[in-house]
Amino acid sequence: MRFNRSVAALLVGLVLVASIVLLAPRASYSRQDRDATLATASRQHPAGTDELGRDRLVRVSAAFLLSLAGAIAASAITTAAAAAVGTLAAFGPASVGWLAMLACDVFLALPWLFLLMMVRSALPLTTSPANSAAITFLVLAALGWPACARAVWRGALNLRNAEWMLHTRASGLRPVQIVRHAIPNLLPLLVPQFLVCIPAFVIAEANLGALGLGVGEPLPSWGGMLLELDNSAMLMQTRWVYFPVALLVVVLLLLDAIAVEVE
Amino acid sequence: MKSAISIARWLARALAIVVLVIAGSTVLVRFAPGYLSDAREMDSRYAVAARVELSQETARSHSLLGMLSAEIGGWAKGNAGISRQYDVPVSGLIRPRLAVTGGLMVRSLVLAWALAIVAALFSSAGRNPAAVWQAPSTLLLAIPTAAMATLCLLSGCGGPVLVMALLLAARDFKFLHRALRKAWLEPHVLQARAQGIRTWRILRFHLFPSLAPQLAALATLSIVTALSALVPVEVLFNVPGLGQLAWNAAMNRDLPVLLAITMIMALAVTLSGVAPDRAGEWRSA
């Protein structure tokens, strides 16, 4: 438990530092210092600049907050959808349950990256960066629910067959009332699902961004910054190019540690 | 007889899933907000007349039913539709790349399983704390595939097989370690160890047979994970496989190609579930 708290505290600390960096005067992720392109670390730019002269620390902070907020929101949507589908399938009529699980199977049969690429490539050519970020995380949320829904369905089925649940039905409680009692008992299943989805969505966004199909420029994203590693001229000039990757790995390790601890 | 009925029922369900995937993907693509825009219409190299022709061509594929019939018709004819980007049958683009992707997947899966099984055996049976073995696996899972591939390219060591194998091994190790740890503590295994039966005999006759259903399910999961990792690995290492073709199609909005590859992936995932689902029945038949 102590380990869990210190990990969470570290993550909150990183969020605070990133927020402070972004709130500093003249800190803008798109502001370009044309006199300091590909600069190494200095007092003005503590983590150097990219090839357009944009401050790397500010961009990493913005990417971290954007990715974390997006992944948390997407995970919340996924968990809510999984809870709704799983509970409906377990407590609803058998035909509804069969249809819900068939829908899960259809989604699970598709490797998510291909579906994600298909949806992203069919977006308008003029999608704004903010919209591309929102759409990326919404699509992740829309594709992430089936695996969670199956787990919730199994948990809800066990719950439905529990003695106290039989008692509630025998007492004549309406289905809505039964589900209201069931949901709090599914929380031990839903909370880990929610936490496990967060790092998975952060990684998915980074992979998609590295393929040029994620959040649009000039909005910073982990994936967009991974693309910097392809620039050999930049790598020769400054080692700070590795900073976003290193921070991303640290963030993912922290998120994973929290998820494992709660699980 | 019972087994044959069960297999037939399973095949019917798999077929239904694939048909639903085709219909669902087509609906998804058709109603995506940018479906009617074509990147070539913004390319200044195309003459005005060509651009008008392109927009007319896009407008013709407006109806959902038309799209679905074209898609299913293309599969029935065996050409899987016509590529928007290259104007050639999609099957002609896919066929030579299947072998490349298949080879990459098989080599990666074999290496990954070898690594994961060896590491899981040592970590579950050895006296070292589990964290010693779990730390590298956790670290590997925290590195996005694209970053791992880029770092391998920069350091000049390893190739696509190694990157995919490391990713798969890290994931498989977690499950294998947990399953083996539990299996080593089973009463009959403890008894066998106490009687001095050799380790390889315990593994061969007690541990692996009892873990077979879990291992088969894990194999399916490995295939799904490998398929998802294909795109970044093939793109970054410039491997001319299906993942690279899919990425190219996504960047150029070549939806017939992307749709066809998605169908193949769905089919691969559905069929890879045959072994674990049926293994138990075949054994007991």
Coordinates of C-alpha atoms in Angstrom, one line a residue:
Chain A
M1 CA 0.0 0.0 0.0
R2 CA 2.9 2.3 0.9
F3 CA 4.5 1.6 -2.5
N4 CA 1.2 2.3 -4.3
R5 CA 1.0 5.7 -2.5
S6 CA 4.5 6.7 -3.3
V7 CA 4.0 5.8 -7.0
A8 CA 0.7 7.8 -7.1
A9 CA 2.5 10.7 -5.4
L10 CA 5.3 10.6 -8.0
L11 CA 2.7 10.7 -10.8
V12 CA 0.8 13.6 -9.2
G13 CA 4.2 15.3 -8.7
L14 CA 4.9 14.9 -12.5
V15 CA 1.5 16.3 -13.3
L16 CA 2.1 19.3 -11.0
V17 CA 5.5 20.0 -12.6
A18 CA 4.1 19.8 -16.1
S19 CA 1.3 22.2 -15.1
I20 CA 3.7 24.7 -13.7
V21 CA 5.9 24.5 -16.8
L22 CA 2.8 25.2 -19.0
L23 CA 1.6 28.0 -16.8
A24 CA 4.9 29.8 -16.8
P25 CA 4.8 33.2 -18.6
R26 CA 5.6 33.0 -22.4
A27 CA 5.3 29.2 -22.3
S28 CA 3.6 28.0 -25.4
Y29 CA 3.9 24.7 -27.1
S30 CA 3.8 26.3 -30.6
R31 CA 6.0 29.3 -30.0
Q32 CA 9.1 29.2 -32.2
D33 CA 12.4 30.6 -31.3
R34 CA 14.0 30.9 -34.8
D35 CA 17.4 31.9 -33.3
A36 CA 17.6 28.6 -31.3
T37 CA 16.6 25.7 -33.6
L38 CA 17.9 22.3 -32.6
A39 CA 19.4 24.0 -29.5
T40 CA 20.8 21.9 -26.7
A41 CA 19.8 22.5 -23.0
S42 CA 20.2 26.1 -21.8
R43 CA 18.7 28.3 -19.1
Q44 CA 16.1 29.5 -21.6
H45 CA 15.3 26.1 -22.9
P46 CA 16.1 23.5 -20.1
A47 CA 15.5 20.5 -22.5
G48 CA 16.6 22.2 -25.7
T49 CA 14.5 22.9 -28.8
D50 CA 13.2 21.0 -31.8
E51 CA 14.0 21.7 -35.4
L52 CA 11.4 24.5 -35.5
G53 CA 12.8 26.1 -32.3
R54 CA 10.0 25.0 -30.1
D55 CA 10.8 24.5 -26.4
R56 CA 11.0 20.7 -25.8
L57 CA 10.2 20.9 -22.1
V58 CA 7.0 22.8 -22.7
R59 CA 6.0 20.4 -25.5
V60 CA 6.8 17.3 -23.4
S61 CA 4.7 18.8 -20.5
A62 CA 1.8 19.5 -22.8
A63 CA 2.0 16.1 -24.5
F64 CA 2.1 14.4 -21.1
L65 CA -1.0 16.3 -19.8
L66 CA -2.9 15.9 -23.0
S67 CA -2.1 12.2 -23.3
L68 CA -2.9 11.5 -19.6
A69 CA -6.2 13.5 -19.7
G70 CA -7.2 11.9 -23.0
A71 CA -6.4 8.4 -21.8
I72 CA -8.2 8.9 -18.5
A73 CA -11.3 10.2 -20.3
A74 CA -11.2 7.3 -22.9
S75 CA -10.7 4.8 -20.1
A76 CA -13.7 6.2 -18.2
I77 CA -15.9 5.9 -21.4
T78 CA -14.6 2.4 -22.1
T79 CA -15.2 1.2 -18.5
A80 CA -18.7 2.8 -18.4
A81 CA -19.6 1.2 -21.8
A82 CA -18.2 -2.2 -20.6
A83 CA -20.2 -2.0 -17.4
A84 CA -23.4 -1.2 -19.3
V85 CA -22.9 -4.0 -21.9
G86 CA -21.6 -6.6 -19.4
T87 CA -24.4 -5.9 -16.9
L88 CA -27.1 -5.9 -19.6
A89 CA -25.8 -9.2 -21.0
A90 CA -25.7 -10.9 -17.6
F91 CA -29.0 -9.5 -16.1
G92 CA -31.0 -9.0 -19.3
P93 CA -32.9 -11.6 -21.4
A94 CA -30.8 -14.4 -22.8
S95 CA -31.2 -13.2 -26.4
V96 CA -29.9 -9.7 -25.4
G97 CA -26.9 -11.3 -23.7
W98 CA -26.1 -13.5 -26.7
L99 CA -26.3 -10.5 -29.0
A100 CA -24.1 -8.4 -26.7
M101 CA -21.4 -11.1 -26.6
L102 CA -21.6 -11.6 -30.3
A103 CA -20.9 -7.9 -30.7
C104 CA -17.9 -8.3 -28.4
D105 CA -16.6 -11.2 -30.5
V106 CA -16.9 -9.1 -33.6
F107 CA -14.9 -6.3 -32.1
L108 CA -12.4 -8.7 -30.6
A109 CA -11.8 -10.3 -34.0
L110 CA -10.4 -7.0 -35.3
P111 CA -6.9 -6.1 -34.3
W112 CA -7.5 -2.6 -32.9
L113 CA -4.7 -0.9 -34.8
F114 CA -6.1 -1.7 -38.2
L115 CA -9.6 -0.5 -37.3
L116 CA -8.1 2.6 -35.8
M117 CA -6.1 3.3 -38.9
M118 CA -9.1 2.7 -41.0
V119 CA -11.2 5.2 -39.0
R120 CA -8.4 7.8 -38.8
S121 CA -7.7 7.6 -42.6
A122 CA -11.4 8.2 -43.3
L123 CA -11.4 11.6 -41.4
P124 CA -11.7 14.8 -43.3
L125 CA -8.5 16.2 -44.7
T126 CA -8.9 19.4 -42.9
T127 CA -9.4 18.0 -39.3
S128 CA -8.1 20.5 -36.8
P129 CA -5.4 19.4 -34.3
A130 CA -7.8 19.6 -31.3
N131 CA -10.4 17.6 -33.2
S132 CA -7.8 15.0 -34.2
A133 CA -6.8 14.6 -30.6
A134 CA -10.4 14.2 -29.4
I135 CA -11.2 11.8 -32.3
T136 CA -8.1 9.7 -31.6
F137 CA -9.1 9.2 -27.9
L138 CA -12.8 8.7 -28.7
V139 CA -11.9 6.0 -31.2
L140 CA -9.7 4.3 -28.7
A141 CA -12.5 4.4 -26.2
A142 CA -15.0 3.1 -28.8
L143 CA -12.7 0.1 -29.6
G144 CA -11.4 -0.7 -26.1
W145 CA -14.7 -1.8 -24.4
P146 CA -15.2 -5.4 -25.7
A147 CA -12.4 -7.1 -23.7
C148 CA -13.6 -5.2 -20.5
A149 CA -17.2 -6.0 -21.2
R150 CA -16.4 -9.7 -21.4
A151 CA -14.7 -9.5 -18.0
V152 CA -17.6 -7.5 -16.5
W153 CA -20.1 -10.0 -18.0
R154 CA -18.3 -12.9 -16.3
G155 CA -18.2 -11.1 -13.0
A156 CA -21.9 -10.1 -13.3
L157 CA -22.9 -13.7 -14.1
N158 CA -21.2 -14.9 -10.9
L159 CA -23.0 -12.2 -9.1
R160 CA -26.4 -13.1 -10.6
N161 CA -26.0 -16.6 -9.3
A162 CA -25.0 -15.5 -5.8
E163 CA -27.3 -16.4 -3.0
W164 CA -28.1 -12.9 -1.9
M165 CA -28.9 -12.0 -5.5
L166 CA -31.4 -14.9 -5.7
H167 CA -32.9 -13.6 -2.5
T168 CA -33.4 -10.1 -4.0
R169 CA -35.1 -11.6 -7.0
A170 CA -37.3 -13.8 -4.8
S171 CA -38.2 -10.8 -2.8
G172 CA -39.6 -9.2 -6.0
L173 CA -37.1 -6.5 -6.6
R174 CA -37.4 -4.9 -10.1
P175 CA -34.5 -5.4 -12.5
V176 CA -33.4 -1.8 -12.2
Q177 CA -33.2 -2.1 -8.4
I178 CA -31.3 -5.4 -8.8
V179 CA -28.8 -3.8 -11.1
R180 CA -28.4 -0.8 -8.7
H181 CA -27.4 -3.3 -6.1
A182 CA -25.1 -5.2 -8.5
I183 CA -23.1 -2.2 -9.7
P184 CA -21.3 -1.4 -6.4
N185 CA -20.4 -5.1 -6.2
L186 CA -18.8 -4.9 -9.6
L187 CA -16.5 -2.0 -8.6
P188 CA -13.6 -4.3 -7.6
L189 CA -13.7 -5.5 -11.2
L190 CA -14.3 -2.1 -12.9
V191 CA -11.7 -0.1 -11.0
P192 CA -8.7 -2.3 -12.2
Q193 CA -10.2 -2.4 -15.7
F194 CA -10.2 1.4 -15.7
L195 CA -6.6 1.6 -14.5
V196 CA -5.3 -1.0 -16.9
C197 CA -6.9 0.8 -19.9
I198 CA -5.0 4.1 -19.1
P199 CA -1.4 2.9 -19.9
A200 CA -2.8 0.9 -22.8
F201 CA -4.4 4.0 -24.4
V202 CA -1.3 6.1 -23.8
I203 CA 0.8 3.5 -25.6
A204 CA -1.8 3.2 -28.4
E205 CA -1.8 7.0 -28.9
A206 CA 2.1 7.0 -29.0
N207 CA 2.2 4.2 -31.6
L208 CA -0.5 5.8 -33.7
G209 CA 1.3 9.2 -33.5
A210 CA 4.6 7.6 -34.5
L211 CA 2.9 6.4 -37.7
G212 CA 1.6 9.9 -38.4
L213 CA -2.0 9.0 -37.7
G214 CA -2.4 10.4 -34.2
V215 CA -2.8 13.9 -32.8
G216 CA -2.2 16.5 -35.5
E217 CA 0.6 19.2 -35.4
P218 CA 1.2 21.7 -33.8
L219 CA -0.5 20.0 -30.9
P220 CA 2.3 18.0 -29.1
S221 CA 1.9 14.3 -28.6
W222 CA 4.1 11.4 -27.5
G223 CA 3.9 9.9 -30.9
G224 CA 4.7 13.1 -32.7
M225 CA 7.8 13.5 -30.5
L226 CA 8.9 9.9 -31.2
L227 CA 9.1 10.9 -34.9
E228 CA 12.0 13.2 -33.9
L229 CA 14.1 10.1 -33.4
D230 CA 13.9 9.5 -37.2
N231 CA 15.9 12.7 -37.7
S232 CA 19.6 11.7 -37.7
A233 CA 20.8 15.3 -38.0
M234 CA 18.9 16.1 -34.8
L235 CA 20.3 13.1 -33.0
M236 CA 23.9 14.2 -33.9
Q237 CA 23.3 17.6 -32.4
T238 CA 21.6 16.9 -29.1
R239 CA 20.8 13.9 -26.9
W240 CA 17.8 15.7 -25.4
V241 CA 15.8 14.1 -28.3
Y242 CA 15.6 11.0 -26.1
F243 CA 14.0 13.0 -23.2
P244 CA 10.4 12.4 -24.4
V245 CA 10.9 8.7 -24.8
A246 CA 12.5 8.4 -21.4
L247 CA 9.7 10.3 -19.7
L248 CA 7.1 8.3 -21.6
V249 CA 8.6 5.1 -20.3
V250 CA 8.7 6.4 -16.7
V251 CA 5.0 7.5 -16.9
L252 CA 4.0 4.2 -18.3
L253 CA 5.9 2.3 -15.6
L254 CA 4.1 4.5 -13.0
L255 CA 0.7 3.9 -14.5
D256 CA 1.4 0.2 -14.8
A257 CA 2.6 0.0 -11.2
I258 CA -0.6 1.6 -10.0
A259 CA -2.8 -0.7 -12.1
V260 CA -1.0 -3.8 -10.9
E261 CA -1.1 -2.8 -7.2
V262 CA -4.8 -2.1 -7.4
E263 CA -5.4 -5.3 -9.3
Chain B
M1 CA -20.7 -37.0 -34.1
K2 CA -21.1 -34.6 -31.2
S3 CA -17.6 -33.2 -31.9
A4 CA -18.5 -32.7 -35.6
I5 CA -21.7 -30.8 -34.7
S6 CA -19.7 -28.7 -32.3
I7 CA -17.1 -27.9 -35.0
A8 CA -19.8 -27.1 -37.5
R9 CA -21.4 -24.8 -35.0
W10 CA -18.1 -23.1 -34.3
L11 CA -17.4 -22.6 -38.0
A12 CA -20.9 -21.1 -38.5
R13 CA -20.2 -18.6 -35.7
A14 CA -16.8 -17.8 -37.1
L15 CA -18.3 -17.2 -40.5
A16 CA -21.0 -15.0 -39.0
I17 CA -18.3 -13.0 -37.2
V18 CA -16.4 -12.5 -40.4
V19 CA -19.5 -11.4 -42.3
L20 CA -20.4 -9.0 -39.5
V21 CA -16.9 -7.6 -39.5
I22 CA -17.1 -6.9 -43.3
A23 CA -20.5 -5.3 -42.9
G24 CA -19.5 -3.3 -39.8
S25 CA -16.2 -2.1 -41.3
T26 CA -18.0 -1.0 -44.5
V27 CA -20.6 0.9 -42.5
L28 CA -17.9 2.5 -40.4
V29 CA -15.9 3.7 -43.4
R30 CA -19.0 4.8 -45.3
F31 CA -20.2 7.1 -42.5
A32 CA -16.8 8.4 -41.5
P33 CA -16.9 12.2 -41.9
G34 CA -14.1 12.3 -44.5
Y35 CA -15.2 9.3 -46.6
L36 CA -16.2 11.5 -49.6
S37 CA -12.9 13.4 -49.7
D38 CA -10.0 12.1 -51.8
A39 CA -6.5 13.3 -51.1
R40 CA -5.8 13.3 -54.9
E41 CA -8.4 16.0 -55.4
M42 CA -6.0 18.4 -53.5
D43 CA -3.0 17.3 -55.5
S44 CA -2.1 20.1 -57.9
R45 CA -0.5 17.6 -60.3
Y46 CA -3.9 16.4 -61.3
A47 CA -5.6 18.5 -64.1
V48 CA -9.0 20.1 -63.4
A49 CA -10.8 17.5 -65.6
A50 CA -9.1 14.6 -63.7
R51 CA -10.1 16.1 -60.4
V52 CA -13.7 16.4 -61.5
E53 CA -13.6 12.8 -62.7
L54 CA -12.2 11.7 -59.3
S55 CA -15.0 13.5 -57.4
Q56 CA -17.6 11.9 -59.7
E57 CA -16.0 8.5 -59.1
T58 CA -16.2 9.1 -55.3
A59 CA -19.8 10.2 -55.6
R60 CA -20.6 6.9 -57.4
S61 CA -19.6 4.9 -54.4
H62 CA -22.1 6.9 -52.3
S63 CA -24.6 4.1 -51.5
L64 CA -23.9 1.7 -48.7
L65 CA -25.5 -1.2 -50.4
G66 CA -23.4 -0.5 -53.5
M67 CA -20.3 -0.5 -51.3
L68 CA -21.2 -3.7 -49.6
S69 CA -22.1 -5.5 -52.8
A70 CA -18.8 -4.3 -54.4
E71 CA -16.9 -5.5 -51.4
I72 CA -18.5 -8.9 -51.3
G73 CA -18.4 -9.2 -55.1
G74 CA -14.7 -8.4 -55.1
W75 CA -14.1 -11.2 -52.5
A76 CA -16.3 -13.6 -54.5
K77 CA -14.3 -12.8 -57.7
G78 CA -11.1 -13.3 -55.8
N79 CA -9.6 -9.8 -56.5
A80 CA -10.9 -8.2 -53.2
G81 CA -11.7 -5.0 -54.9
I82 CA -9.7 -2.4 -56.8
S83 CA -7.1 -0.2 -55.1
R84 CA -7.8 3.5 -55.3
Q85 CA -4.2 4.4 -55.1
Y86 CA -2.6 2.0 -57.6
D87 CA -5.8 1.1 -59.7
V88 CA -4.9 -2.6 -59.6
P89 CA -6.7 -5.5 -57.9
V90 CA -6.1 -5.5 -54.2
S91 CA -5.4 -9.3 -54.2
G92 CA -2.4 -8.6 -56.5
L93 CA -1.0 -6.2 -53.8
I94 CA -1.7 -8.5 -50.9
R95 CA -0.5 -11.9 -52.3
P96 CA 3.2 -11.3 -52.4
R97 CA 3.2 -9.6 -49.0
L98 CA 1.4 -12.4 -47.2
A99 CA 4.5 -14.6 -47.3
V100 CA 6.7 -11.8 -46.0
T101 CA 4.4 -11.0 -43.1
G102 CA 3.7 -14.7 -42.4
G103 CA 7.5 -15.4 -42.2
L104 CA 8.1 -12.5 -39.9
M105 CA 5.2 -13.5 -37.6
V106 CA 6.3 -17.2 -37.4
R107 CA 9.9 -16.4 -36.6
S108 CA 8.9 -13.8 -34.0
L109 CA 6.4 -16.1 -32.4
V110 CA 8.9 -19.0 -32.1
L111 CA 11.6 -16.8 -30.7
A112 CA 9.1 -15.1 -28.3
W113 CA 7.8 -18.3 -27.0
A114 CA 11.2 -19.8 -26.5
L115 CA 12.3 -16.7 -24.5
A116 CA 9.1 -16.5 -22.5
I117 CA 9.0 -20.2 -21.6
V118 CA 12.7 -20.3 -20.5
A119 CA 12.3 -17.1 -18.5
A120 CA 9.0 -18.3 -16.9
L121 CA 10.5 -21.7 -16.0
F122 CA 13.5 -20.1 -14.3
S123 CA 11.4 -17.4 -12.5
S124 CA 8.7 -19.8 -11.3
A125 CA 10.9 -22.6 -10.2
G126 CA 14.1 -20.8 -9.2
R127 CA 14.9 -19.2 -5.8
N128 CA 15.6 -15.8 -7.2
P129 CA 12.9 -13.2 -6.3
A130 CA 10.3 -13.0 -9.1
A131 CA 11.0 -9.2 -9.4
V132 CA 14.4 -10.0 -10.9
W133 CA 12.6 -11.7 -13.9
Q134 CA 9.6 -9.4 -13.9
A135 CA 11.5 -6.1 -14.1
P136 CA 12.8 -6.6 -17.6
S137 CA 9.3 -7.7 -18.8
T138 CA 7.6 -4.7 -17.2
L139 CA 10.2 -2.4 -18.7
L140 CA 9.7 -3.9 -22.2
L141 CA 6.0 -3.6 -21.9
A142 CA 6.3 0.1 -21.0
I143 CA 8.2 0.9 -24.3
P144 CA 5.9 1.6 -27.2
T145 CA 6.6 -0.7 -30.2
A146 CA 7.4 2.2 -32.4
A147 CA 10.0 3.5 -29.9
M148 CA 11.5 0.1 -29.4
A149 CA 11.9 -0.3 -33.2
T150 CA 13.4 3.2 -33.6
L151 CA 15.9 2.6 -30.8
C152 CA 16.9 -0.7 -32.3
L153 CA 17.4 1.0 -35.7
L154 CA 19.5 3.8 -34.0
S155 CA 21.7 1.5 -32.1
G156 CA 22.1 -0.8 -35.1
C157 CA 21.3 -4.0 -33.2
G158 CA 18.3 -6.2 -33.7
G159 CA 15.8 -6.2 -36.4
P160 CA 12.0 -6.6 -36.9
V161 CA 12.0 -10.2 -35.6
L162 CA 13.8 -9.2 -32.3
V163 CA 11.5 -6.3 -31.6
M164 CA 8.4 -8.3 -32.2
A165 CA 9.8 -11.2 -30.2
L166 CA 10.7 -9.0 -27.2
L167 CA 7.3 -7.5 -27.1
L168 CA 5.5 -10.8 -27.4
A169 CA 7.9 -12.5 -24.9
A170 CA 7.4 -9.8 -22.3
R171 CA 3.6 -10.2 -22.6
D172 CA 3.6 -14.0 -22.7
F173 CA 6.1 -14.2 -19.8
K174 CA 3.6 -12.4 -17.4
F175 CA 0.9 -15.1 -18.1
L176 CA 3.3 -18.0 -18.2
H177 CA 5.0 -17.0 -14.9
R178 CA 1.7 -16.8 -13.1
A179 CA 0.4 -20.1 -14.5
L180 CA 3.7 -22.0 -13.9
R181 CA 4.0 -20.6 -10.4
K182 CA 0.6 -21.9 -9.5
A183 CA 1.3 -25.3 -11.3
W184 CA 4.5 -25.9 -9.3
L185 CA 2.5 -25.7 -6.1
E186 CA -0.1 -28.2 -7.1
P187 CA -0.1 -31.1 -4.5
H188 CA 0.7 -33.8 -7.1
V189 CA 3.6 -31.8 -8.4
L190 CA 4.9 -31.2 -4.9
Q191 CA 4.6 -34.9 -4.2
A192 CA 6.5 -35.8 -7.5
R193 CA 9.3 -33.4 -6.6
A194 CA 9.5 -34.8 -3.0
Q195 CA 9.9 -38.3 -4.5
G196 CA 12.8 -37.1 -6.5
I197 CA 11.3 -37.3 -10.0
R198 CA 13.5 -35.4 -12.5
T199 CA 12.4 -31.9 -13.4
W200 CA 12.1 -32.6 -17.1
R201 CA 9.8 -35.5 -16.4
I202 CA 7.6 -33.4 -14.2
L203 CA 7.4 -30.7 -16.9
R204 CA 6.7 -33.3 -19.7
F205 CA 4.1 -35.4 -17.9
H206 CA 2.6 -33.1 -15.3
L207 CA 3.0 -29.4 -15.8
F208 CA 2.7 -28.9 -19.6
P209 CA -0.3 -31.3 -20.1
S210 CA -2.3 -29.6 -17.4
L211 CA -1.4 -26.2 -18.7
A212 CA -2.2 -27.1 -22.4
P213 CA -5.6 -25.2 -22.6
Q214 CA -4.1 -22.1 -21.1
L215 CA -1.0 -22.3 -23.4
A216 CA -3.3 -22.7 -26.4
A217 CA -5.3 -19.6 -25.4
L218 CA -2.1 -17.7 -24.8
A219 CA -1.0 -18.6 -28.3
T220 CA -4.1 -17.0 -29.8
L221 CA -3.4 -13.9 -27.7
S222 CA 0.2 -13.9 -29.0
I223 CA -1.1 -13.9 -32.6
V224 CA -3.4 -11.0 -31.9
T225 CA -0.6 -9.0 -30.2
A226 CA 1.7 -9.8 -33.1
L227 CA -0.8 -8.6 -35.7
S228 CA -1.2 -5.3 -33.8
A229 CA 2.6 -4.8 -33.6
L230 CA 3.1 -5.6 -37.3
V231 CA 2.3 -2.1 -38.6
P232 CA 4.9 0.0 -36.6
V233 CA 7.6 -2.7 -37.0
E234 CA 7.1 -3.2 -40.7
V235 CA 6.9 0.6 -41.3
L236 CA 10.0 1.5 -39.3
F237 CA 12.1 -1.4 -40.6
N238 CA 10.9 -1.0 -44.1
V239 CA 9.6 -4.6 -44.4
P240 CA 7.4 -5.0 -47.5
G241 CA 4.6 -6.8 -45.7
L242 CA 0.9 -6.4 -45.0
G243 CA 1.5 -3.9 -42.1
Q244 CA 3.5 -1.6 -44.4
L245 CA 0.8 -1.9 -47.1
A246 CA -1.9 -1.1 -44.5
W247 CA 0.0 2.0 -43.4
N248 CA 0.5 3.1 -46.9
A249 CA -3.2 2.7 -47.6
A250 CA -4.1 4.6 -44.5
M251 CA -1.8 7.5 -45.4
N252 CA -3.2 7.6 -49.0
R253 CA -6.8 7.0 -48.0
D254 CA -6.9 3.8 -50.1
L255 CA -9.9 2.3 -48.2
P256 CA -10.4 -0.8 -50.4
V257 CA -6.9 -2.0 -49.5
L258 CA -7.3 -1.1 -45.9
L259 CA -10.7 -2.8 -45.7
A260 CA -9.3 -6.0 -47.4
I261 CA -6.3 -6.1 -45.0
T262 CA -8.6 -5.6 -42.0
M263 CA -10.8 -8.6 -43.3
I264 CA -7.7 -10.8 -43.5
M265 CA -6.6 -9.8 -40.0
A266 CA -10.1 -10.6 -38.7
L267 CA -10.1 -13.9 -40.4
A268 CA -6.6 -14.7 -39.0
V269 CA -7.7 -13.8 -35.4
T270 CA -11.0 -15.8 -35.8
L271 CA -9.2 -18.9 -37.2
S272 CA -6.4 -18.7 -34.6
G273 CA -9.1 -19.3 -32.0
V274 CA -9.9 -22.7 -33.5
A275 CA -7.0 -24.5 -31.9
P276 CA -7.6 -23.5 -28.2
D277 CA -11.4 -23.9 -28.5
R278 CA -11.3 -27.3 -30.2
A279 CA -8.2 -28.8 -28.6
G280 CA -10.0 -30.1 -25.5
E281 CA -12.8 -31.6 -27.6
W282 CA -10.4 -33.3 -30.0
R283 CA -8.4 -34.8 -27.1
S284 CA -11.5 -36.1 -25.4
A285 CA -13.1 -37.4 -28.7

